[in-house]
Coordinates of C-alpha atoms in Angstrom, one line a residue:
X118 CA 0.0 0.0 0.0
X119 CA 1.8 3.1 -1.0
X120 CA 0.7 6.4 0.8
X121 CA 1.2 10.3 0.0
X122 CA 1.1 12.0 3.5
X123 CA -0.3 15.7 3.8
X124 CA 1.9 17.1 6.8
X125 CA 3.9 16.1 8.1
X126 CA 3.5 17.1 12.4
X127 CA 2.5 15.3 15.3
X128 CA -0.4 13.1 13.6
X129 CA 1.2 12.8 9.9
X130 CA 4.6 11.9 10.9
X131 CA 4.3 10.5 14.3
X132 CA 1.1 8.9 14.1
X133 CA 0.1 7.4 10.8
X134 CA 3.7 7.6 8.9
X135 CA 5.4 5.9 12.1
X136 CA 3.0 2.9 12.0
X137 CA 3.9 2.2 8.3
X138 CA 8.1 2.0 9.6
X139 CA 6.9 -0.3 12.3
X140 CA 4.4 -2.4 9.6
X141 CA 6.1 -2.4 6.3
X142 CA 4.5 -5.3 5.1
X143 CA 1.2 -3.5 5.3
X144 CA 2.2 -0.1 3.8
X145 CA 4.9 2.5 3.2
X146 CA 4.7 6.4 2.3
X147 CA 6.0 7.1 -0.6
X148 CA 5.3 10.9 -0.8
X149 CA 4.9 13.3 1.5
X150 CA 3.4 17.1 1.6
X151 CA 4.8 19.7 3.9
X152 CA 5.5 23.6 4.1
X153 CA 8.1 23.1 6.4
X154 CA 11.5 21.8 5.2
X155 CA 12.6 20.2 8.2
X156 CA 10.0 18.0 8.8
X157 CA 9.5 17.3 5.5
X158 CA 13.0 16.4 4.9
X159 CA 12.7 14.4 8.7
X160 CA 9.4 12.6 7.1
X161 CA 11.2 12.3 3.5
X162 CA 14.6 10.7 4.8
X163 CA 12.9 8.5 7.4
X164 CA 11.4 6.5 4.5
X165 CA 13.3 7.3 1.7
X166 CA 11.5 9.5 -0.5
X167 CA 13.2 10.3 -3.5
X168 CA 13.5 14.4 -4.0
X169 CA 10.9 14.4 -6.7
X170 CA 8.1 13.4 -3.9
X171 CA 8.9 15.9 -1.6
X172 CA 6.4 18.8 -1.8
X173 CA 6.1 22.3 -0.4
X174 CA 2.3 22.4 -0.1
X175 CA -0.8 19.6 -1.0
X176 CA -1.8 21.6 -4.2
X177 CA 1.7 20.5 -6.0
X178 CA 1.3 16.8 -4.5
X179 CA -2.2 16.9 -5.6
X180 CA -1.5 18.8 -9.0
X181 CA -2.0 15.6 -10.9
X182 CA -2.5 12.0 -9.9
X183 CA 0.6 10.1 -8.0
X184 CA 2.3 7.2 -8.0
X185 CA 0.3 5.9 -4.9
X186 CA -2.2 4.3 -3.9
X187 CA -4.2 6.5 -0.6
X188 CA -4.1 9.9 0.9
X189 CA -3.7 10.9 4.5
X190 CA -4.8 14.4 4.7
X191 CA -2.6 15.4 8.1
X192 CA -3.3 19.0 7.5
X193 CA -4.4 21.8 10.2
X194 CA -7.9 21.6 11.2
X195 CA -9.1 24.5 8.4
X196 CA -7.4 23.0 5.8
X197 CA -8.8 19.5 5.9
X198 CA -11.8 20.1 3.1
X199 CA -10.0 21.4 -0.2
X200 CA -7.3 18.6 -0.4
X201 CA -9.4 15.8 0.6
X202 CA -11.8 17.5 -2.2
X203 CA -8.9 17.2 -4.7
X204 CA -7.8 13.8 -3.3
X205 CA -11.4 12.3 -4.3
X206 CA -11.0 14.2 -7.4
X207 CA -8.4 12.3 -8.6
X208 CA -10.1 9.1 -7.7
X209 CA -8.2 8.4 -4.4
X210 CA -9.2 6.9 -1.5
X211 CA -8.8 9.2 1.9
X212 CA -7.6 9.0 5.5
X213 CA -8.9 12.4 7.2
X214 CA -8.0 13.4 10.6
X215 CA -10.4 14.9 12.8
X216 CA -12.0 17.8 12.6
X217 CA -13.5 16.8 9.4
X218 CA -14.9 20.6 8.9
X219 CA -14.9 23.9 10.8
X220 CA -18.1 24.4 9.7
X221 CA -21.9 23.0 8.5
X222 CA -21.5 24.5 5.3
X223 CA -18.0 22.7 4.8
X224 CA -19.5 20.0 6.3
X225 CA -22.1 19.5 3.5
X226 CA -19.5 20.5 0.6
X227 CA -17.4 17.4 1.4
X228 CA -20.0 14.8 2.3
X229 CA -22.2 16.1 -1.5
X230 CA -19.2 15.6 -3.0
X231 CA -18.0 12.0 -1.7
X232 CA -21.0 10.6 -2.8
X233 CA -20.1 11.0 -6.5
X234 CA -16.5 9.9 -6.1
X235 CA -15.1 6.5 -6.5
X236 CA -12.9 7.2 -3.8
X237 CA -13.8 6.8 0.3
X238 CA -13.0 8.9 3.1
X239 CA -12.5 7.3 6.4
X240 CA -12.2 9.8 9.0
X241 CA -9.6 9.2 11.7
X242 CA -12.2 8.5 14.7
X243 CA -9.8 6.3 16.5
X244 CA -11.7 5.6 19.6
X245 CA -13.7 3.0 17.7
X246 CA -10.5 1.3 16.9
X247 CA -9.4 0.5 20.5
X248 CA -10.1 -2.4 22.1
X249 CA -11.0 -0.4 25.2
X250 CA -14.2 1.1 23.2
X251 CA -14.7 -2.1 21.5
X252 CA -15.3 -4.4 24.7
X253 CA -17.4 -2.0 26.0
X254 CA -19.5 -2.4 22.9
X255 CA -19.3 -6.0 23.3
X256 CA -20.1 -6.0 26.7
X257 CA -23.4 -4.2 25.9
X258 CA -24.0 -5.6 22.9
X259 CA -24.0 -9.0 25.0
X260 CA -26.5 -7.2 27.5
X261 CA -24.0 -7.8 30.2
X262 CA -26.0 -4.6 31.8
X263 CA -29.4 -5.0 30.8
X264 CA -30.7 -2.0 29.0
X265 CA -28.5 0.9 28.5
X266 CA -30.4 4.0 30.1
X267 CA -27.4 6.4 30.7
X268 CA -24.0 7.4 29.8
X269 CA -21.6 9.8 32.6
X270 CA -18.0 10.2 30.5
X271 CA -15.3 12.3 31.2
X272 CA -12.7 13.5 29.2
X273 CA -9.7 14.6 31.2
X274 CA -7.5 16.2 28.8
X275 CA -4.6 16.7 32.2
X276 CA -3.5 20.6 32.7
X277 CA -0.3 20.5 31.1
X278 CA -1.9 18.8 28.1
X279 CA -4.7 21.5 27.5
X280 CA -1.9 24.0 28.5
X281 CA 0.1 22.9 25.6
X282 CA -2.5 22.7 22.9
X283 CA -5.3 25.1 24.3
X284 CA -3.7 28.0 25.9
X285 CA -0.5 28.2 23.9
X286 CA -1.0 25.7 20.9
X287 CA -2.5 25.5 17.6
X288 CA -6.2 25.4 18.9
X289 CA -6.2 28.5 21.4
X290 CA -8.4 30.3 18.9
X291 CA -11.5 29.5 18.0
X292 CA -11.5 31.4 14.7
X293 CA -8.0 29.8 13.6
X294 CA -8.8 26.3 14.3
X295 CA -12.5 24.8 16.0
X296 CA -14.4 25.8 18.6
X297 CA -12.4 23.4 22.2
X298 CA -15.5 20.5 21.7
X299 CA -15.0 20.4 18.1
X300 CA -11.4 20.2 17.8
X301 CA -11.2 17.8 21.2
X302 CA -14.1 15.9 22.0
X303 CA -15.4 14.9 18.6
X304 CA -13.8 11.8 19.3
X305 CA -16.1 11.3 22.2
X306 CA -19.2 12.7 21.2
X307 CA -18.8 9.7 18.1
X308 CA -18.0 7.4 20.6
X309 CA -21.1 7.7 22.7
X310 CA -23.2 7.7 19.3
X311 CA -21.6 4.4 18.9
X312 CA -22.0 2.9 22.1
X313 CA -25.8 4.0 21.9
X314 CA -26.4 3.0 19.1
X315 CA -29.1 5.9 17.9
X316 CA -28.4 9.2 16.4
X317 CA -28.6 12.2 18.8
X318 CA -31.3 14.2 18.9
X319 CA -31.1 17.2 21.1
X320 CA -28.2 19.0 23.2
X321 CA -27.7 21.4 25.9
X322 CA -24.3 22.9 26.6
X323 CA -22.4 24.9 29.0
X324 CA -19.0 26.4 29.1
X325 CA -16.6 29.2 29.1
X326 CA -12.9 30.2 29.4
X327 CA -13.1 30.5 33.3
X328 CA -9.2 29.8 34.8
X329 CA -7.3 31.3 31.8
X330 CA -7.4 35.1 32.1
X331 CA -5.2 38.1 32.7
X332 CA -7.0 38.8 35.8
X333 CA -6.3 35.2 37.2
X334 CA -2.2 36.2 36.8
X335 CA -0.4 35.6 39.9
X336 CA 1.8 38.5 41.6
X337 CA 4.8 38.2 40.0
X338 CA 4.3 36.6 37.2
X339 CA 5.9 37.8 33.7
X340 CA 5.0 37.5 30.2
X341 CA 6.9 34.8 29.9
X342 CA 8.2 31.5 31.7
X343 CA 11.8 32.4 31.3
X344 CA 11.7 36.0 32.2
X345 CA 12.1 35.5 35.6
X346 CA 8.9 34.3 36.9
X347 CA 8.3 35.4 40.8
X348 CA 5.9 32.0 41.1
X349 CA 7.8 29.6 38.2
X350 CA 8.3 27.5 41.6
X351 CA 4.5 27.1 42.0
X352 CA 2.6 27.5 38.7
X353 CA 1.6 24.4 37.1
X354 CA 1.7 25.5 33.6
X355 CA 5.6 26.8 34.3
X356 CA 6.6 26.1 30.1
X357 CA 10.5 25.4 31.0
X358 CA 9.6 23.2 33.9
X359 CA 7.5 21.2 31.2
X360 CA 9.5 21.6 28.0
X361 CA 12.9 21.6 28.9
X362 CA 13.0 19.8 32.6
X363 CA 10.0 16.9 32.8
X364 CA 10.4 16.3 28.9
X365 CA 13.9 16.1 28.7
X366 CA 13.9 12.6 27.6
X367 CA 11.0 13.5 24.7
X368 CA 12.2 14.0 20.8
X369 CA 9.1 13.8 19.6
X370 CA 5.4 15.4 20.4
X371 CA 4.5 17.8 22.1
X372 CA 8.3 18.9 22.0
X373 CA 8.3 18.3 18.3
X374 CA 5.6 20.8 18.2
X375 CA 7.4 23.8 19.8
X376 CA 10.1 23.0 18.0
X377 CA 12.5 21.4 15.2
X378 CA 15.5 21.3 17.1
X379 CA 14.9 19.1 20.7
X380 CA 18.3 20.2 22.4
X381 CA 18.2 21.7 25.9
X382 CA 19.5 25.0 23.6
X383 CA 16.8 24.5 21.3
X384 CA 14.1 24.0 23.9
X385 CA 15.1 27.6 25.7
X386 CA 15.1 29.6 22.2
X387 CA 11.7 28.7 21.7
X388 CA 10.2 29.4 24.8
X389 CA 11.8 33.0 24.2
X390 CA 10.4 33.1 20.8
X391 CA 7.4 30.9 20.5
X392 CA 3.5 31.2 22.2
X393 CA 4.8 28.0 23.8
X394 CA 7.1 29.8 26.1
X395 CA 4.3 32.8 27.3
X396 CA 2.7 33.2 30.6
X397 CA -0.8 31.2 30.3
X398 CA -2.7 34.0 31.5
X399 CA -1.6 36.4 28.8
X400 CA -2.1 34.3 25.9
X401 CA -4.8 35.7 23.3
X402 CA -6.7 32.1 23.5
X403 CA -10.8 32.2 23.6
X404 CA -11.5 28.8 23.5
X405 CA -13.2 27.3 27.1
X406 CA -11.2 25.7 29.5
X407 CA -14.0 23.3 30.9
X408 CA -17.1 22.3 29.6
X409 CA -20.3 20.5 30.0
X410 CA -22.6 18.9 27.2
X411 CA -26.3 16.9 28.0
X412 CA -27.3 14.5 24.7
X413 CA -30.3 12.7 24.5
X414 CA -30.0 10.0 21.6
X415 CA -33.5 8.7 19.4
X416 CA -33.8 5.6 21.8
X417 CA -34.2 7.6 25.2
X418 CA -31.0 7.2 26.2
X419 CA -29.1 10.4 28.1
X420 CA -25.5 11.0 28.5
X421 CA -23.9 13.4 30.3
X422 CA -20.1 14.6 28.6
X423 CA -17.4 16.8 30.4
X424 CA -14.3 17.4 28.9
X425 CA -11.9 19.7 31.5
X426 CA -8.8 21.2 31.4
X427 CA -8.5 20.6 35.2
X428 CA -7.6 16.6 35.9
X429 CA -4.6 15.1 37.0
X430 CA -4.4 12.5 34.2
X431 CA -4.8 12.4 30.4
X432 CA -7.8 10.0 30.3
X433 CA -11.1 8.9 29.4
X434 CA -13.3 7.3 32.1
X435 CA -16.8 6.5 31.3
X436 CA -19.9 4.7 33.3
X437 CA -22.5 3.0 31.5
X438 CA -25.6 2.5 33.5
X439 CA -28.1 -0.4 32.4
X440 CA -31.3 -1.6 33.3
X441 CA -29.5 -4.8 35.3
X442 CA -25.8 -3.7 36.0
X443 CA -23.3 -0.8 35.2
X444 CA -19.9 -0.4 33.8
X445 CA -17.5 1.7 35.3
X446 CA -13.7 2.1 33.1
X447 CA -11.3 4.2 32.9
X448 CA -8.9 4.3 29.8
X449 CA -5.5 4.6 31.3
X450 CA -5.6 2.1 33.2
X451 CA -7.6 0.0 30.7
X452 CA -9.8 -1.2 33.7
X453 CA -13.3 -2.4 33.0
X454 CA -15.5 -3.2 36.2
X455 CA -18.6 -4.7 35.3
X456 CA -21.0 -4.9 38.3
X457 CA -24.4 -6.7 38.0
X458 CA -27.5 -5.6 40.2
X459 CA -28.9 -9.4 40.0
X460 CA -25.4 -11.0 41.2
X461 CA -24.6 -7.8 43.7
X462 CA -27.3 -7.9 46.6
X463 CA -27.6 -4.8 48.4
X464 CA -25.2 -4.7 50.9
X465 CA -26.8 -2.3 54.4
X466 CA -22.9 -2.4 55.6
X467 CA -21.6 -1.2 52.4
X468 CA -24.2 1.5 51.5
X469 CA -23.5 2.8 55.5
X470 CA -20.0 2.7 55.2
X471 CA -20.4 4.5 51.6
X472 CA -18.2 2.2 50.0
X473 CA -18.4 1.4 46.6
X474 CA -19.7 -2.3 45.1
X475 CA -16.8 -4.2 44.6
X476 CA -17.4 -5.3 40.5
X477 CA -18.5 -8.9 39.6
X478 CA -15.8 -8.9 37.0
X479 CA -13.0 -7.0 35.4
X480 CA -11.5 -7.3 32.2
X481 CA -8.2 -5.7 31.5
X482 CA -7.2 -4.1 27.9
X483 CA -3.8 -2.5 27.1
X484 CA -3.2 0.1 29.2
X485 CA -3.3 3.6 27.2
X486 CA 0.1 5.1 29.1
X487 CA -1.3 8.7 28.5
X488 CA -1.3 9.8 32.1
X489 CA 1.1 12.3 33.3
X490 CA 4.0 14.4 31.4
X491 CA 5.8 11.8 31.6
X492 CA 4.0 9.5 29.5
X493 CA 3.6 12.2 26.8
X494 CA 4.0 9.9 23.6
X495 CA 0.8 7.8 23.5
X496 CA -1.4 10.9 24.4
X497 CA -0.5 12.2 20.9
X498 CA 0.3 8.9 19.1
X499 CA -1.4 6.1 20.4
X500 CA -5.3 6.9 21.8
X501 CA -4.4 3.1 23.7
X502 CA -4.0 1.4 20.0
X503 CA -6.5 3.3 18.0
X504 CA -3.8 5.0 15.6
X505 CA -2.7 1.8 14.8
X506 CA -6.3 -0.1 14.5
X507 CA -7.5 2.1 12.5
X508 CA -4.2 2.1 9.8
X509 CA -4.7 -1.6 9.8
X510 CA -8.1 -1.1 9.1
X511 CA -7.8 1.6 6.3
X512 CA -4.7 0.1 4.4
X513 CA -6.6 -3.7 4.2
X514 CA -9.8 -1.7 2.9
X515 CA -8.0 0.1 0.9
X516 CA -6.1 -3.0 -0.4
X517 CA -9.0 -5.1 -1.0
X518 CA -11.0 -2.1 -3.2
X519 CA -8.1 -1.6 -4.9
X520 CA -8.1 -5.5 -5.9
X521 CA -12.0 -5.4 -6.3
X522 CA -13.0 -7.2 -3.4
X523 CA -16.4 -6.4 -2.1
X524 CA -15.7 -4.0 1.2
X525 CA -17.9 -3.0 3.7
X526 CA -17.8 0.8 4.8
X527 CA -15.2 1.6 7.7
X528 CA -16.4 1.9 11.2
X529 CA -15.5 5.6 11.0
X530 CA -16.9 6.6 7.1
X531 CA -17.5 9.4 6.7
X532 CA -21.5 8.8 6.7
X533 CA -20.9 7.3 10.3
X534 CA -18.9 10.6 11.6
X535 CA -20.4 13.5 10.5
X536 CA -23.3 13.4 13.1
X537 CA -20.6 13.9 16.0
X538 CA -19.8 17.5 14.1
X539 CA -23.2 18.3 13.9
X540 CA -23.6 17.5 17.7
X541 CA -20.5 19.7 18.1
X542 CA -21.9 22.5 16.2
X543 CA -25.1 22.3 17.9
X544 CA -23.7 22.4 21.5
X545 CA -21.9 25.4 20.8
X546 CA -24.6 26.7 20.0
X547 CA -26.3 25.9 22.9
X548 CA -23.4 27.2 24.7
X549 CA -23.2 30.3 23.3
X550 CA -26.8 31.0 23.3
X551 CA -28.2 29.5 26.4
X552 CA -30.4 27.2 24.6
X553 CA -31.6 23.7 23.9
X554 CA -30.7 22.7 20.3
X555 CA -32.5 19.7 18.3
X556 CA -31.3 17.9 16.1

């Protein structure tokens, strides 16, 4: 399988090009797209791309159809529609990270236009791919729990993560990138359509940028980390405490993000002259720092959806409440604790002492390793295996249509996706606008 990349950062490189070094039997990228040399030339030389596939932007890789076979469209966020337009254009079949669109309008452009091309987009919904999300499924699907009635999931993005792409990073502005829900949590809000099972049909939302303000500066404090910071000692979000002291042994994202060059040197000149090295308070970001969502899906079900700046760890943790039992999980961990209401009498002793039910079984997936700075590497790379389910996934597909097999439509088409968007859009609405939006 022979791939063209389109950027080459954090997801393009380190994600989806990565896994095709470690599976070479499966697929290898034979071109790759990127404005800056560097990491093109990084991308390029790590597999060998002759010179001649080496491009500056995706409008000379997609000038004309290549020698390959798929496209990853690795682009930012508001420059995801146009190529993967071109890409179908040319008959290709697509990979398309999340966001799919900033927009409805966008939105509608690219799905009016997939249906006419012989080409597929499968959008890069990871989550579905995991085998943390996929025995939950199972375990419903089974009716381990009885009925599904209600959903409580959290997604702790962990301070220093949202610090790093929220406050300082590429998606601290709304208007340059997606609105926080869109641009994090689309993953999730797919995830809980999936695990329901039904479409969702209203949401109410509420949220704001509440911690990260100028008037929430400490004394002392400077416009930068390495100015001299009275509280560097104290603040959380202290940039060379992160960058250059608690990532030292990190070559790849987030450093890779702030920048090219990952010596101790390197690190310090780019807190001096990048967003990554200013005060957190006196960033120019909009986007909220904690928010709260309420869904109700076609089949009655309710979920509740947080997604916070403000945890400890860089998780997921989720409890699925049924009609006989409930699920309680947490992603890091890859803990499941299934707990059934027929096998689990009440206990007066336990419900006294408040303690909680001890679970009638566990089953244990990979751990995600994406809980504190110093697992950095699988909360950009890995989502606990979904990067690299859902490669295998698109490379057979694509494989298989390419040899005229008969293939089903990914678990994250582009038909199955687009509904988490328009939840997205229409809780930020709802946030915005203190209302109740159906769908």
């Amino acid at each position: 399988m022979r791939l063209l990349v389109l950027g080459a950062g954090g997801r393009g490189a380190h994600a989806y090009a990565r896994w095709c070094l470690e599976h070479p039997e499966a697929a290898r990228v034979v071109a790759v797209a990127e404005p800056d040399a560097e990491r093109r030339d990084r991308l390029g030389d790590a597999h060998a791309i002759p010179a001649a596939q080496r491009f500056a932007d995706w409008p000379q890789a997609l000038s004309a159809r290549g020698p390959w076979d798929a496209v990853i469209v690795a682009t930012p966020d508001r420059d995801h529609v146009d190529p993967t337009l071109r890409a179908l254009e040319l008959g290709h079949h697509v990979l398309l990270e999340k966001p799919i669109a900033p927009t409805a309008e966008e939105l509608h452009r690219l799905t009016a236009a997939a249906r006419d091309s012989p080409g597929t987009v499968t959008v890069a919904h990871v989550l579905r791919y995991t085998p943390f999300f996929r025995t939950l499924r199972r375990l419903l699907d089974e009716g381990r729990i009885g009925e599904l009635q209600g959903i409580s999931h959290i997604e702790n993005i962990a301070y220093w993560h949202f610090a790093h792409s929220y406050v300082r990073g590429n998606w601290h502005r709304a208007d340059q990138s997606n609105p926080m829900l869109l641009a994090k949590a689309c993953h999730d809000i797919d995830i809980l359509r999936w695990l329901v099972g039904e479409p969702c049909t209203a949401v109410a939302s509420f949220g704001e940028r509440r911690h990260f303000r100028a008037e929430h500066a400490p004394k002392g404090s400077t416009e930068r980390c390495v100015d001299g910071c009275a509280v560097a000692d104290t603040c959380p979000y202290n940039a060379e405490r992160l960058y250059v002291d608690q990532l030292a042994a990190v070559n790849g994202p987030p450093v890779t993000v702030v920048t090219n060059d990952t010596s101790v040197a390197g690190r310090r000149h780019a807190l001096r002259v990048t967003d990554y090295g200013r005060c957190v308070y006196r960033m120019d970001n909009d986007v909220v720092d904690h928010q709260t969502a309420a869904l109700r899906f076609g089949n009655g079900v309710t979920a509740s959806l947080v997604v916070s700046a403000f945890t400890a760890w860089n998780t997921r943790t989720i409890t699925l409440m049924g009609s006989h039992g409930q699920i309680t999980a947490d992603m890091r961990t890859g803990r499941i604790n299934l707990t059934s209401f027929v096998e689990t009498p009440p206990s007066v002793e336990a419900h006294q002492a408040d303690e909680t039910l001890q679970a009638d079984e566990t089953f244990q997936v990979a751990a995600a390793d994406q809980g504190d700075v110093n697992d950095v590497t699988e909360a950009f790379t890995g989502h606990g295996g979904g990067d690299a389910g859902l490669m295998k996934d698109f490379t057979e597909r694509v494989r298989r249509a390419l040899a005229g097999e008969d293939v089903e439509a990914a678990p994250s088409s582009l038909e199955e996706s687009v509904e988490s968007h328009f939840v997205a859009f229409a809780a930020e609405r709802s946030r915005l606008n203190h209302t109740l939006e159906e769908l």
